[in-house]
């Protein structure tokens, strides 16, 4: 039976920011951890007559003014054996009583662990507010706020122990960065316009009039500027005063002569439509009257969309718009809004800097990452199964996006391929291996065409000696005489995979020609990684390509000799340092162990793999050796920058070890290694980007490297394909 994670909150179709937050949080946890947990909702209602038609996950309702409904809900939860944790999404206004004090009766009856998320934290509370918050604290096992400022207020003004408070940012959708918004402008009938945009449920607290009063000055310098106001009137406001505020804004626009430059989109938008609107914007505007506002979902979403933001002053914006992530005004002033908007529109390079910084900062805020942090918090208070994500859907979009008719391009600017970075044998050999594996699984005609491109690259790159060019310019000319040993090894590895696959015979015949020329040429390699890749390729080609098996034996012997030379009690390795792609070496010895006359290949493979396990796992998490210094024997290891090639290589090697030994520990280590891509890593952030199908270029001290180059994306896909049939195996 799956563990239930319960959320007490408002919930859609109720039109409320917390309702949307709870839906997105519970959905993200279901998507990522649904193998082990089942989120369920207790909805807050204004009155018995306000009960809505909800999704199935809403199983209980509480009327905010009815104390008996609070107690009844608590008793029902207590009777649920698989209910592990209750997360209260707290806002003073959604619970009845003074400062929402009716909630205390629910918490007092509940026997399950409680985690309370505060969406509003106010400085200088009066005695009654302070009493209510401290009661909530006393009955909660843990508290969550969304900013450090909010935590500081709880500690200082409410006297709450800091160790009890977690800071988990407001969640945001995972939106791809960059690209032109002109097609969207055309879709909305706004082609050729400079779009200033804000969104959210409309109320007087939004202070929209400051923006409208700024428009004459903005339009004077930017005649094509249009202000788009997205969102319907807040339901409580509509109930009290109808559409009077919206109508006042329309009158103000007309009085100022800017009515043609103000567009009202009076809708409560779906997430997809909202993201479209955000991408439409050239500048995002965030006016507000409330200087004490401690969290803003709308500003968070604008950060996630990578928008240059101009905002009113408040506590949330003060924290998140630091370091050129946006512009916070010193006060609400129409001239200030106008000046800053005009500055951004006149300085596209500065605007781009704000956009990049905003997008980069928001990566830790994506729902996958926020859901993981909540899951971790809940697991510490309950019997939830150990961290084990669902596998993401296989997505080749960025893989194809990186490729043209010549090969796969080397680098990307975010997810935009950089043709000027050229092409490498390394990447095209890796891409060929992924294409072969993917075709064997899905028989895709598009993947077959991609494989043809990568195989053609290898054919073209081969020189007379049997070696290969490695690097080609954007003009498709080689810029080296002969490539590196490591690129040579990867080429042999990929060709061996192809000839011993389910690819069409014509492909295998072409690969065999290239491979035979390589084997029979002057192609000795000394690097252990090049030897390891070559060894795997030769073993897989052995029954198809005619060559002396002594070549396999020689490579095995050379690797074992290197191991014997450097092996010590605390250093079971082939060199005096650990750099990149380490796990390919023990994997190669496992693959080749059946061809080892000495019988030592398997022993050396397992010894070196166990050594790598000890050096690469810290507190159960994979922490690959960082390329900023590597790990030299008897010196301190580097922790950053961690590269996807390491996590992918470890996944592959552990799976190979499991297939040979049937030792479940290796299968678990393969899963642990792959989860590095899914947020189980040093910074608890996703490295795989499901909005593009690409993979970020590693983990730095400051977060993920947001570029999505060929090596990273191809290594991720290779590991993801390898995990397809074993992810849910019992261990």
XYZ file of C-alpha atoms in Angstrom:
731
model
C 0.000 0.000 0.000
C 1.374 3.415 -0.958
C 1.993 5.982 1.757
C -0.389 8.919 1.668
C 0.894 12.467 1.928
C -2.028 14.696 2.904
C -2.354 18.407 2.154
C -4.775 20.712 3.973
C -5.347 23.645 1.644
C -7.613 25.350 -0.797
C -7.637 23.513 -4.117
C -8.718 24.118 -7.723
C -11.236 24.843 -9.105
C -11.208 27.390 -6.270
C -9.492 30.457 -7.704
C -6.745 31.101 -5.222
C -2.951 31.244 -5.376
C -2.545 28.697 -2.578
C -4.943 26.336 -4.358
C -2.761 26.444 -7.458
C 0.394 26.063 -5.349
C -0.950 22.940 -3.643
C -2.069 21.393 -6.896
C 1.328 21.957 -8.485
C 3.245 20.724 -5.424
C 1.171 17.565 -5.012
C 1.277 16.875 -8.760
C 5.068 17.256 -8.852
C 5.467 14.818 -5.975
C 3.071 12.356 -7.601
C 4.965 12.594 -10.872
C 8.376 12.084 -9.335
C 7.692 9.797 -6.350
C 4.394 8.184 -7.304
C 5.896 4.698 -7.047
C 5.878 5.121 -3.265
C 3.439 7.862 -2.309
C -0.063 9.045 -3.101
C -0.869 12.716 -2.416
C -4.395 13.452 -1.191
C -6.188 16.696 -0.338
C -8.429 18.016 2.434
C -9.992 21.115 0.898
C -10.895 24.291 2.759
C -14.344 25.698 1.937
C -15.808 29.135 2.678
C -19.218 27.669 3.517
C -21.203 24.425 3.064
C -22.792 25.901 -0.047
C -19.413 26.630 -1.654
C -18.485 22.953 -2.074
C -16.990 22.462 -5.536
C -16.564 19.577 -7.948
C -13.046 18.361 -7.235
C -10.557 15.876 -8.621
C -10.545 12.414 -7.028
C -7.523 13.188 -4.856
C -9.716 15.541 -2.739
C -11.223 13.145 -0.174
C -12.371 15.409 2.673
C -13.658 18.977 3.155
C -13.500 21.475 6.011
C -15.763 24.513 6.264
C -13.651 27.360 7.615
C -16.181 28.481 10.273
C -17.346 24.984 11.350
C -15.192 23.661 14.209
C -16.886 20.260 14.052
C -15.707 19.790 10.453
C -12.095 20.394 11.565
C -12.387 17.734 14.264
C -14.159 15.276 11.930
C -11.422 15.639 9.330
C -8.693 15.058 11.932
C -10.399 11.908 13.205
C -10.742 10.554 9.682
C -7.054 11.125 9.013
C -6.136 9.424 12.303
C -8.006 6.320 11.125
C -6.001 6.125 7.884
C -3.184 3.636 8.524
C -1.189 4.709 5.460
C -1.456 8.466 6.133
C 2.125 9.453 6.945
C 2.312 13.243 7.039
C -0.103 16.191 6.873
C 1.189 19.340 5.187
C -0.864 22.427 6.062
C -0.635 25.158 3.448
C -1.211 28.136 5.697
C -2.672 31.525 4.952
C -4.472 33.416 7.725
C -7.472 34.203 5.549
C -8.479 30.651 4.585
C -9.122 29.366 8.126
C -11.924 30.691 10.320
C -11.549 32.484 13.636
C -9.249 35.317 14.601
C -6.110 34.997 12.514
C -7.325 31.592 11.361
C -7.374 30.216 14.912
C -9.964 27.543 14.028
C -7.089 25.591 12.523
C -5.785 24.895 16.047
C -8.730 22.578 16.797
C -7.784 20.449 13.760
C -4.133 20.307 14.748
C -4.980 19.499 18.374
C -6.958 16.405 17.358
C -4.516 15.169 14.745
C -2.202 12.280 15.621
C -0.093 12.374 12.445
C 3.113 14.407 11.956
C 2.373 17.947 10.745
C 4.492 20.149 8.492
C 3.107 23.683 8.153
C 3.989 25.899 5.207
C 3.551 29.629 5.918
C 2.663 31.669 2.829
C 2.416 34.888 4.873
C 4.775 35.939 7.653
C 4.283 39.429 9.071
C 6.650 41.544 11.128
C 5.636 43.119 14.425
C 2.625 40.853 15.089
C 0.053 41.804 17.695
C -0.385 39.491 20.674
C -3.254 37.520 19.135
C -1.429 36.780 15.870
C 1.703 35.821 17.766
C -0.321 33.458 19.987
C -1.938 31.734 16.985
C 1.373 31.286 15.140
C 3.104 29.920 18.238
C 0.241 27.431 18.725
C 0.701 26.287 15.129
C 4.439 25.985 15.751
C 3.887 23.932 18.919
C 1.706 21.436 17.069
C 3.948 21.178 13.981
C 6.980 18.937 13.662
C 8.477 21.271 11.087
C 7.752 24.659 9.514
C 8.407 25.731 5.918
C 8.816 29.272 4.605
C 9.829 30.399 1.142
C 12.497 33.012 1.874
C 15.291 33.572 4.345
C 13.645 36.875 5.325
C 10.505 34.980 6.370
C 12.591 32.619 8.513
C 14.338 35.564 10.154
C 10.967 37.119 11.058
C 9.683 33.872 12.589
C 12.821 33.615 14.697
C 12.964 37.265 15.774
C 9.309 38.302 16.089
C 7.653 34.967 16.911
C 10.514 33.424 18.914
C 10.519 30.148 16.963
C 13.571 27.897 17.030
C 15.526 28.382 13.785
C 16.434 24.685 13.497
C 12.749 23.862 13.134
C 12.302 26.083 10.063
C 13.081 24.952 6.512
C 13.474 27.419 3.649
C 12.027 25.870 0.488
C 11.412 28.319 -2.370
C 8.096 28.898 -4.087
C 7.722 26.327 -6.847
C 7.658 27.270 -10.518
C 7.046 25.435 -13.803
C 10.058 24.217 -15.740
C 10.099 26.583 -18.723
C 12.708 26.483 -21.474
C 14.780 29.631 -21.872
C 15.290 31.975 -24.771
C 14.092 31.986 -28.320
C 12.059 34.613 -30.124
C 8.601 35.558 -28.882
C 7.506 37.008 -32.234
C 5.398 33.978 -33.193
C 3.505 34.258 -29.914
C 2.986 37.964 -30.473
C 1.474 37.154 -33.849
C -0.793 34.558 -32.219
C -2.101 37.187 -29.785
C -2.405 39.839 -32.501
C 0.450 41.867 -31.021
C 3.104 41.492 -33.701
C 5.672 44.268 -33.737
C 4.790 45.376 -30.195
C 6.945 45.661 -27.090
C 4.965 43.739 -24.485
C 4.856 44.827 -20.851
C 2.949 42.208 -18.881
C 1.651 41.401 -15.439
C -0.654 38.615 -14.288
C -2.590 37.455 -11.262
C -6.019 37.709 -9.693
C -6.922 41.390 -9.890
C -7.442 43.466 -6.758
C -6.620 46.986 -5.607
C -3.566 45.576 -3.848
C -1.991 45.035 -7.288
C -1.516 48.835 -7.713
C -1.961 48.592 -11.485
C -2.686 52.326 -11.761
C 1.022 53.082 -11.220
C 1.838 51.226 -14.422
C -0.969 52.811 -16.423
C 0.146 56.262 -15.285
C 3.665 55.382 -16.454
C 2.516 54.471 -19.959
C 2.496 57.974 -21.533
C 6.188 58.388 -20.714
C 6.981 54.833 -21.827
C 5.077 55.217 -25.094
C 6.809 58.506 -25.833
C 10.135 56.657 -26.050
C 8.684 53.302 -27.168
C 5.584 53.938 -29.295
C 5.029 50.201 -29.853
C 4.773 49.429 -26.127
C 1.611 47.631 -24.996
C 0.670 46.777 -21.401
C -1.102 43.427 -21.087
C -2.956 42.770 -17.832
C -3.663 39.041 -17.488
C -6.106 37.578 -14.972
C -9.652 37.828 -13.777
C -10.769 39.734 -10.701
C -10.157 37.973 -7.394
C -13.341 36.094 -6.391
C -13.569 37.835 -2.989
C -13.127 41.238 -4.623
C -15.693 40.409 -7.284
C -18.145 39.398 -4.578
C -17.648 42.667 -2.670
C -17.331 45.235 -5.457
C -17.801 43.494 -8.776
C -15.544 44.778 -11.560
C -15.277 48.340 -10.248
C -11.457 48.298 -10.014
C -11.022 46.980 -13.558
C -13.475 49.591 -14.812
C -11.564 52.336 -12.996
C -8.390 51.212 -14.728
C -10.142 51.362 -18.099
C -11.354 54.898 -17.353
C -7.847 55.928 -16.275
C -6.377 54.511 -19.499
C -8.840 56.516 -21.556
C -8.210 59.734 -19.596
C -4.465 59.366 -20.226
C -4.983 58.608 -23.912
C -3.362 55.177 -23.695
C -6.447 52.948 -23.930
C -5.206 51.444 -27.213
C -1.987 50.417 -25.445
C -3.683 48.599 -22.565
C -5.051 45.096 -23.099
C -7.123 43.233 -20.494
C -7.108 39.432 -20.676
C -9.916 38.722 -18.206
C -9.391 34.972 -17.667
C -8.271 32.508 -15.014
C -5.642 30.816 -17.149
C -4.513 27.228 -17.461
C -0.821 26.702 -16.786
C -0.039 26.250 -20.496
C -1.810 29.483 -21.407
C -0.103 31.315 -18.541
C 3.336 30.165 -19.711
C 2.484 31.362 -23.209
C 1.599 34.773 -21.806
C 4.828 34.941 -19.810
C 6.884 34.048 -22.870
C 5.031 36.790 -24.719
C 6.449 39.450 -22.408
C 9.458 41.639 -23.180
C 9.397 43.093 -19.656
C 7.469 41.764 -16.679
C 5.956 44.363 -14.332
C 5.160 43.540 -10.706
C 3.390 46.495 -9.070
C 2.060 45.967 -5.541
C 0.967 48.039 -2.551
C 2.077 45.608 0.150
C 5.648 46.304 1.244
C 5.397 43.437 3.737
C 4.666 40.775 1.097
C 6.911 37.821 1.894
C 6.167 35.667 -1.153
C 4.881 36.228 -4.679
C 3.904 33.426 -7.002
C 3.630 35.814 -9.939
C 7.179 37.148 -9.538
C 8.422 33.584 -9.041
C 6.832 32.527 -12.339
C 8.344 35.534 -14.121
C 11.774 34.523 -12.845
C 11.169 30.999 -14.124
C 10.294 32.321 -17.568
C 13.567 34.275 -17.629
C 11.995 37.726 -17.785
C 13.471 41.109 -16.968
C 11.364 42.280 -14.014
C 10.534 45.758 -12.735
C 8.781 45.575 -9.372
C 7.371 47.564 -6.509
C 9.318 47.345 -3.250
C 8.496 44.467 -0.892
C 10.327 41.888 1.157
C 10.059 39.077 -1.370
C 11.363 41.114 -4.277
C 14.164 42.463 -2.109
C 15.455 38.910 -1.675
C 14.871 37.342 -5.087
C 15.777 40.286 -7.334
C 19.262 40.775 -5.903
C 22.385 40.470 -8.057
C 20.873 41.855 -11.263
C 17.996 39.383 -11.355
C 15.538 42.252 -11.698
C 14.887 45.864 -10.735
C 13.050 46.705 -7.518
C 11.940 50.333 -7.237
C 12.585 52.259 -4.043
C 8.920 53.268 -3.935
C 5.732 53.065 -5.966
C 6.125 55.897 -8.436
C 4.927 56.031 -12.037
C 8.007 57.949 -13.170
C 10.227 55.281 -11.634
C 8.326 52.540 -13.480
C 8.584 54.466 -16.753
C 12.306 55.182 -16.387
C 13.244 51.595 -15.632
C 11.092 50.138 -18.418
C 12.556 52.589 -20.912
C 16.054 51.751 -19.687
C 15.534 48.030 -20.301
C 13.971 48.520 -23.722
C 16.842 50.813 -24.737
C 19.552 48.433 -23.487
C 18.919 44.933 -24.865
C 22.248 43.582 -23.581
C 21.425 44.676 -20.033
C 17.913 43.290 -20.409
C 19.403 39.965 -21.530
C 21.664 39.942 -18.476
C 18.642 40.316 -16.181
C 16.831 37.568 -18.083
C 19.727 35.098 -17.828
C 20.252 35.816 -14.143
C 16.546 35.421 -13.386
C 16.318 32.128 -15.234
C 19.493 30.771 -13.630
C 18.319 31.669 -10.120
C 14.932 30.047 -10.641
C 16.293 26.581 -11.511
C 16.318 25.656 -7.817
C 12.647 26.694 -7.743
C 11.275 24.297 -10.376
C 8.523 22.053 -9.066
C 10.694 18.949 -9.501
C 13.293 20.443 -7.158
C 10.788 21.909 -4.706
C 8.834 18.637 -4.620
C 12.057 16.780 -3.849
C 12.794 19.088 -0.913
C 9.304 18.569 0.498
C 9.622 14.794 0.008
C 12.920 14.825 1.889
C 11.353 16.833 4.726
C 8.374 14.473 4.937
C 10.547 11.347 4.835
C 12.386 12.437 7.967
C 9.100 12.420 9.897
C 7.517 9.264 8.525
C 7.927 5.750 7.162
C 7.984 6.853 3.533
C 10.134 4.542 1.428
C 13.672 5.628 0.660
C 14.271 8.178 -2.090
C 13.466 6.543 -5.391
C 12.080 8.610 -8.259
C 9.978 7.558 -11.169
C 11.875 7.370 -14.438
C 11.250 10.385 -16.661
C 9.703 9.731 -20.042
C 12.326 9.140 -22.736
C 12.577 12.327 -24.766
C 14.847 12.670 -27.812
C 13.838 16.247 -28.685
C 17.076 17.939 -27.683
C 19.131 15.035 -29.030
C 17.619 15.656 -32.462
C 17.822 19.412 -31.976
C 21.602 19.177 -31.520
C 22.020 17.361 -34.840
C 22.080 18.510 -38.440
C 22.870 16.639 -41.650
C 26.603 16.578 -40.804
C 26.567 15.386 -37.217
C 25.840 16.387 -33.653
C 27.019 19.862 -32.652
C 29.307 20.114 -29.669
C 27.917 22.881 -27.424
C 24.732 24.778 -26.649
C 23.888 28.177 -25.232
C 21.262 27.000 -22.786
C 19.327 24.684 -25.116
C 20.186 26.494 -28.361
C 22.827 24.550 -30.339
C 25.966 26.527 -31.161
C 26.939 25.683 -34.702
C 30.135 27.695 -34.261
C 31.283 25.178 -31.630
C 31.751 22.627 -34.395
C 31.566 18.849 -34.209
C 33.661 16.140 -32.585
C 34.254 12.448 -33.119
C 33.758 11.999 -29.352
C 30.192 13.266 -29.475
C 29.219 11.618 -32.736
C 30.537 8.237 -31.585
C 28.507 8.580 -28.365
C 25.488 9.660 -30.401
C 25.863 6.620 -32.645
C 25.807 4.316 -29.601
C 22.634 5.987 -28.311
C 21.010 5.770 -31.743
C 21.850 2.048 -32.008
C 20.454 1.353 -28.546
C 17.332 3.443 -29.162
C 16.658 1.822 -32.528
C 16.914 -1.647 -30.986
C 14.259 -0.608 -28.462
C 11.854 1.416 -30.597
C 12.652 0.748 -34.303
C 12.198 4.435 -35.068
C 12.761 5.517 -38.675
C 13.854 8.947 -37.471
C 16.429 7.377 -35.169
C 17.663 5.271 -38.072
C 18.238 8.443 -40.100
C 20.104 9.952 -37.149
C 22.271 6.829 -36.896
C 23.090 7.181 -40.594
C 24.291 10.746 -39.967
C 26.551 9.720 -37.079
C 27.938 6.687 -38.884
C 28.664 8.880 -41.917
C 30.559 11.230 -39.612
C 32.780 8.358 -38.432
C 33.338 7.192 -42.030
C 34.293 10.703 -43.076
C 36.551 11.239 -40.066
C 38.665 8.113 -40.600
C 42.156 8.655 -42.019
C 44.350 6.221 -43.943
C 46.155 4.881 -40.861
C 42.866 3.777 -39.304
C 42.820 6.657 -36.819
C 40.273 9.488 -36.970
C 40.054 13.235 -37.026
C 38.358 14.361 -33.824
C 37.414 18.035 -34.196
C 35.606 19.647 -37.136
C 34.891 23.354 -37.537
C 31.467 24.833 -38.160
C 32.498 24.840 -41.841
C 32.765 21.059 -41.610
C 36.527 20.895 -42.092
C 38.827 18.901 -39.787
C 41.079 21.077 -37.660
C 43.398 18.331 -36.399
C 45.607 15.788 -38.171
C 44.704 12.927 -35.850
C 42.347 12.982 -32.892
C 42.982 11.970 -29.308
C 43.344 8.385 -28.118
C 40.142 8.752 -26.094
C 38.110 9.797 -29.138
C 39.587 6.829 -31.015
C 38.487 4.477 -28.236
C 34.945 5.853 -28.265
C 34.750 5.356 -32.020
C 35.786 1.690 -31.707
C 33.297 1.252 -28.842
C 30.385 2.648 -30.893
C 31.311 0.660 -34.018
C 31.464 -2.535 -31.977
C 28.019 -1.761 -30.579
C 26.655 -1.271 -34.080
C 28.019 -4.417 -35.742
C 26.613 -6.518 -32.893
C 23.129 -4.995 -32.909
C 19.709 -5.257 -34.546
C 20.515 -2.432 -36.963
C 19.925 -3.093 -40.688
C 22.600 -5.180 -42.388
C 23.638 -2.250 -44.595
C 24.589 -0.247 -41.503
C 26.492 -3.145 -39.986
C 28.404 -3.681 -43.233
C 29.488 -0.039 -43.314
C 30.538 -0.116 -39.660
C 32.482 -3.322 -40.252
C 34.528 -1.666 -43.023
C 35.512 1.202 -40.739
C 36.232 -1.108 -37.818
C 38.416 -3.491 -39.859
C 40.473 -0.569 -41.158
C 40.926 0.586 -37.568
C 41.859 -2.850 -36.210
C 44.297 -3.585 -39.027
C 45.880 -0.118 -39.035
C 48.605 1.455 -36.962
C 46.358 2.216 -34.042
C 48.018 1.385 -30.729
C 46.574 3.283 -27.768
C 48.084 3.661 -24.282
C 45.510 5.704 -22.338
C 43.553 3.384 -19.984
C 40.206 4.967 -20.957
C 41.000 4.611 -24.654
C 42.041 1.026 -24.048
C 38.845 0.354 -22.087
C 36.547 1.766 -24.778
C 38.472 -0.093 -27.486
C 38.267 -3.304 -25.469
C 34.458 -3.110 -25.207
C 34.174 -2.421 -28.933
C 36.428 -5.342 -29.873
C 34.680 -7.806 -27.563
C 31.305 -6.885 -29.040
C 32.664 -7.166 -32.589
C 34.590 -10.374 -32.007
C 32.093 -12.774 -33.579
C 31.453 -10.511 -36.583
C 34.761 -8.884 -37.535
C 37.801 -10.984 -38.412
C 40.799 -10.071 -36.249
C 43.262 -11.735 -33.929
C 41.886 -12.247 -30.433
C 45.369 -11.428 -29.163
C 44.352 -7.757 -29.487
C 41.735 -8.302 -26.779
C 44.234 -10.141 -24.598
C 46.816 -7.401 -25.022
C 44.378 -4.705 -23.911
C 43.315 -6.759 -20.872
C 46.930 -7.391 -19.915
C 47.853 -3.736 -20.301
C 45.016 -2.590 -18.030
C 45.818 -5.202 -15.382
C 49.482 -4.169 -15.525
C 48.529 -0.542 -14.955
C 46.413 -1.596 -11.988
C 49.222 -3.644 -10.477
C 51.645 -0.756 -10.866
C 49.477 1.729 -8.972
C 47.425 -0.471 -6.625
C 47.954 0.161 -2.915
C 45.968 -0.575 0.235
C 43.890 2.611 -0.035
C 44.271 3.263 -3.756
C 42.937 0.431 -5.954
C 43.257 2.179 -9.275
C 45.057 2.218 -12.658
C 46.702 5.640 -12.277
C 47.798 7.964 -9.493
C 44.757 10.158 -10.095
C 41.044 10.005 -10.816
C 39.851 12.289 -13.589
C 36.865 11.809 -15.920
C 35.051 8.777 -17.275
C 36.616 6.527 -14.648
C 34.007 3.777 -14.551
C 34.534 2.744 -18.168
C 37.729 0.944 -17.106
C 36.255 -1.593 -14.648
C 33.228 -1.974 -16.925
C 35.520 -2.940 -19.825
C 37.253 -5.586 -17.709
C 33.877 -7.038 -16.722
C 32.805 -7.134 -20.381
C 36.076 -8.809 -21.387
C 36.437 -11.154 -18.418
C 35.326 -14.207 -20.443
C 38.314 -13.637 -22.750
C 40.867 -13.283 -19.967
C 43.240 -16.234 -19.775
C 44.743 -15.068 -16.474
C 41.374 -14.978 -14.728
C 42.263 -11.656 -13.076
C 40.128 -9.295 -15.162
C 37.023 -9.822 -13.053
C 38.954 -9.545 -9.783
C 40.606 -6.264 -10.837
C 37.308 -4.917 -12.151
C 35.487 -5.522 -8.865
C 38.354 -4.217 -6.734
C 38.601 -0.988 -8.727
C 34.826 -0.606 -8.831
C 34.584 -0.984 -5.058
C 37.325 1.647 -4.721
C 35.356 4.024 -6.938
C 32.205 3.371 -4.928
C 33.998 4.418 -1.724
C 35.368 7.588 -3.315
C 32.186 8.616 -5.176
C 29.406 8.129 -2.617
C 28.954 10.376 0.417
C 26.031 9.734 2.796
C 24.339 7.605 0.171
C 24.542 10.250 -2.576
C 26.663 10.085 -5.683
C 29.286 12.861 -5.603
C 31.408 12.467 -8.769
C 35.001 13.654 -8.788
C 34.960 17.312 -9.853
C 36.903 18.455 -12.878
C 38.070 21.553 -10.972
C 41.154 19.768 -9.626
C 40.209 16.094 -9.993
C 41.546 13.694 -7.323
C 45.268 13.093 -7.082
C 46.406 10.329 -4.739
C 47.246 11.589 -1.238
C 45.643 14.975 -1.978
C 42.178 16.450 -1.421
C 39.610 15.453 -4.017
C 37.627 18.062 -5.982
C 33.855 18.167 -5.468
C 32.979 20.477 -8.366
C 32.387 20.743 -11.282
C 30.595 17.393 -11.455
C 29.895 16.070 -14.946
C 27.031 13.969 -16.362
C 29.522 11.580 -17.993
C 30.413 10.312 -14.503
C 26.851 9.557 -13.402
C 26.112 7.906 -16.749
C 29.310 5.846 -16.686
C 28.628 4.656 -13.161
C 25.062 3.685 -14.065
C 26.341 1.606 -16.975
C 29.164 -0.047 -15.030
C 27.006 -1.010 -12.073
C 24.383 -2.488 -14.409
C 27.071 -4.550 -16.106
C 28.360 -5.730 -12.717
C 24.804 -6.669 -11.710
C 24.240 -8.604 -14.934
C 27.356 -10.697 -14.264
C 27.125 -11.187 -10.497
C 23.362 -10.858 -9.833
C 24.423 -8.912 -6.740
C 21.494 -6.631 -5.863
C 23.856 -4.063 -4.329
C 25.132 -3.246 -7.812
C 21.603 -2.756 -9.125
C 20.856 -0.385 -6.246
C 24.070 1.524 -6.939
C 23.057 1.838 -10.610
C 19.763 3.384 -9.517
C 21.515 5.645 -7.004
C 23.892 6.787 -9.750
C 21.115 7.534 -12.210
C 19.218 9.527 -9.597
C 22.063 12.045 -9.671
C 20.316 13.304 -12.823
C 16.994 13.504 -10.966
C 18.059 15.639 -8.024
C 19.681 13.207 -5.623
C 22.985 15.037 -5.718
C 25.110 17.588 -3.872
C 22.749 20.502 -4.552
C 19.426 18.595 -4.589
C 18.563 19.875 -8.054
C 17.478 18.214 -11.271
C 20.257 17.919 -13.850
C 17.935 16.486 -16.490
C 15.666 19.136 -18.036
C 12.287 17.679 -18.934
C 11.199 20.873 -20.683
C 13.755 20.272 -23.474
C 14.779 16.628 -23.145
C 18.341 17.865 -22.626
C 20.755 17.558 -19.742
C 22.510 20.431 -18.016
C 26.295 20.532 -18.344
C 26.993 19.529 -14.770
C 26.883 20.806 -11.205
C 28.939 23.773 -10.047
C 29.331 25.346 -6.616
C 26.636 27.851 -7.610
C 24.086 25.438 -9.071
C 23.605 23.650 -12.360
C 25.493 24.723 -15.475
C 22.494 25.679 -17.601
C 24.017 24.885 -20.979
C 22.891 21.596 -22.522
C 25.700 20.376 -24.738
C 26.065 17.150 -26.703
C 28.158 15.160 -24.222
C 25.813 15.818 -21.301
C 22.599 15.116 -23.186
C 23.924 11.994 -24.922
C 25.375 10.574 -21.697
C 22.055 11.114 -19.933
C 20.125 9.404 -22.725
C 22.513 6.461 -22.775
C 21.984 5.964 -19.034
C 18.229 6.499 -19.312
C 17.911 3.860 -22.049
C 20.004 1.449 -19.981
C 17.702 1.856 -16.985
C 14.522 1.208 -18.977
C 14.026 -2.445 -18.131
C 15.448 -2.630 -14.624
C 14.212 0.467 -12.773
C 11.393 -1.245 -10.923
C 13.192 -4.550 -10.321
C 12.975 -5.626 -6.719
C 16.245 -5.321 -4.827
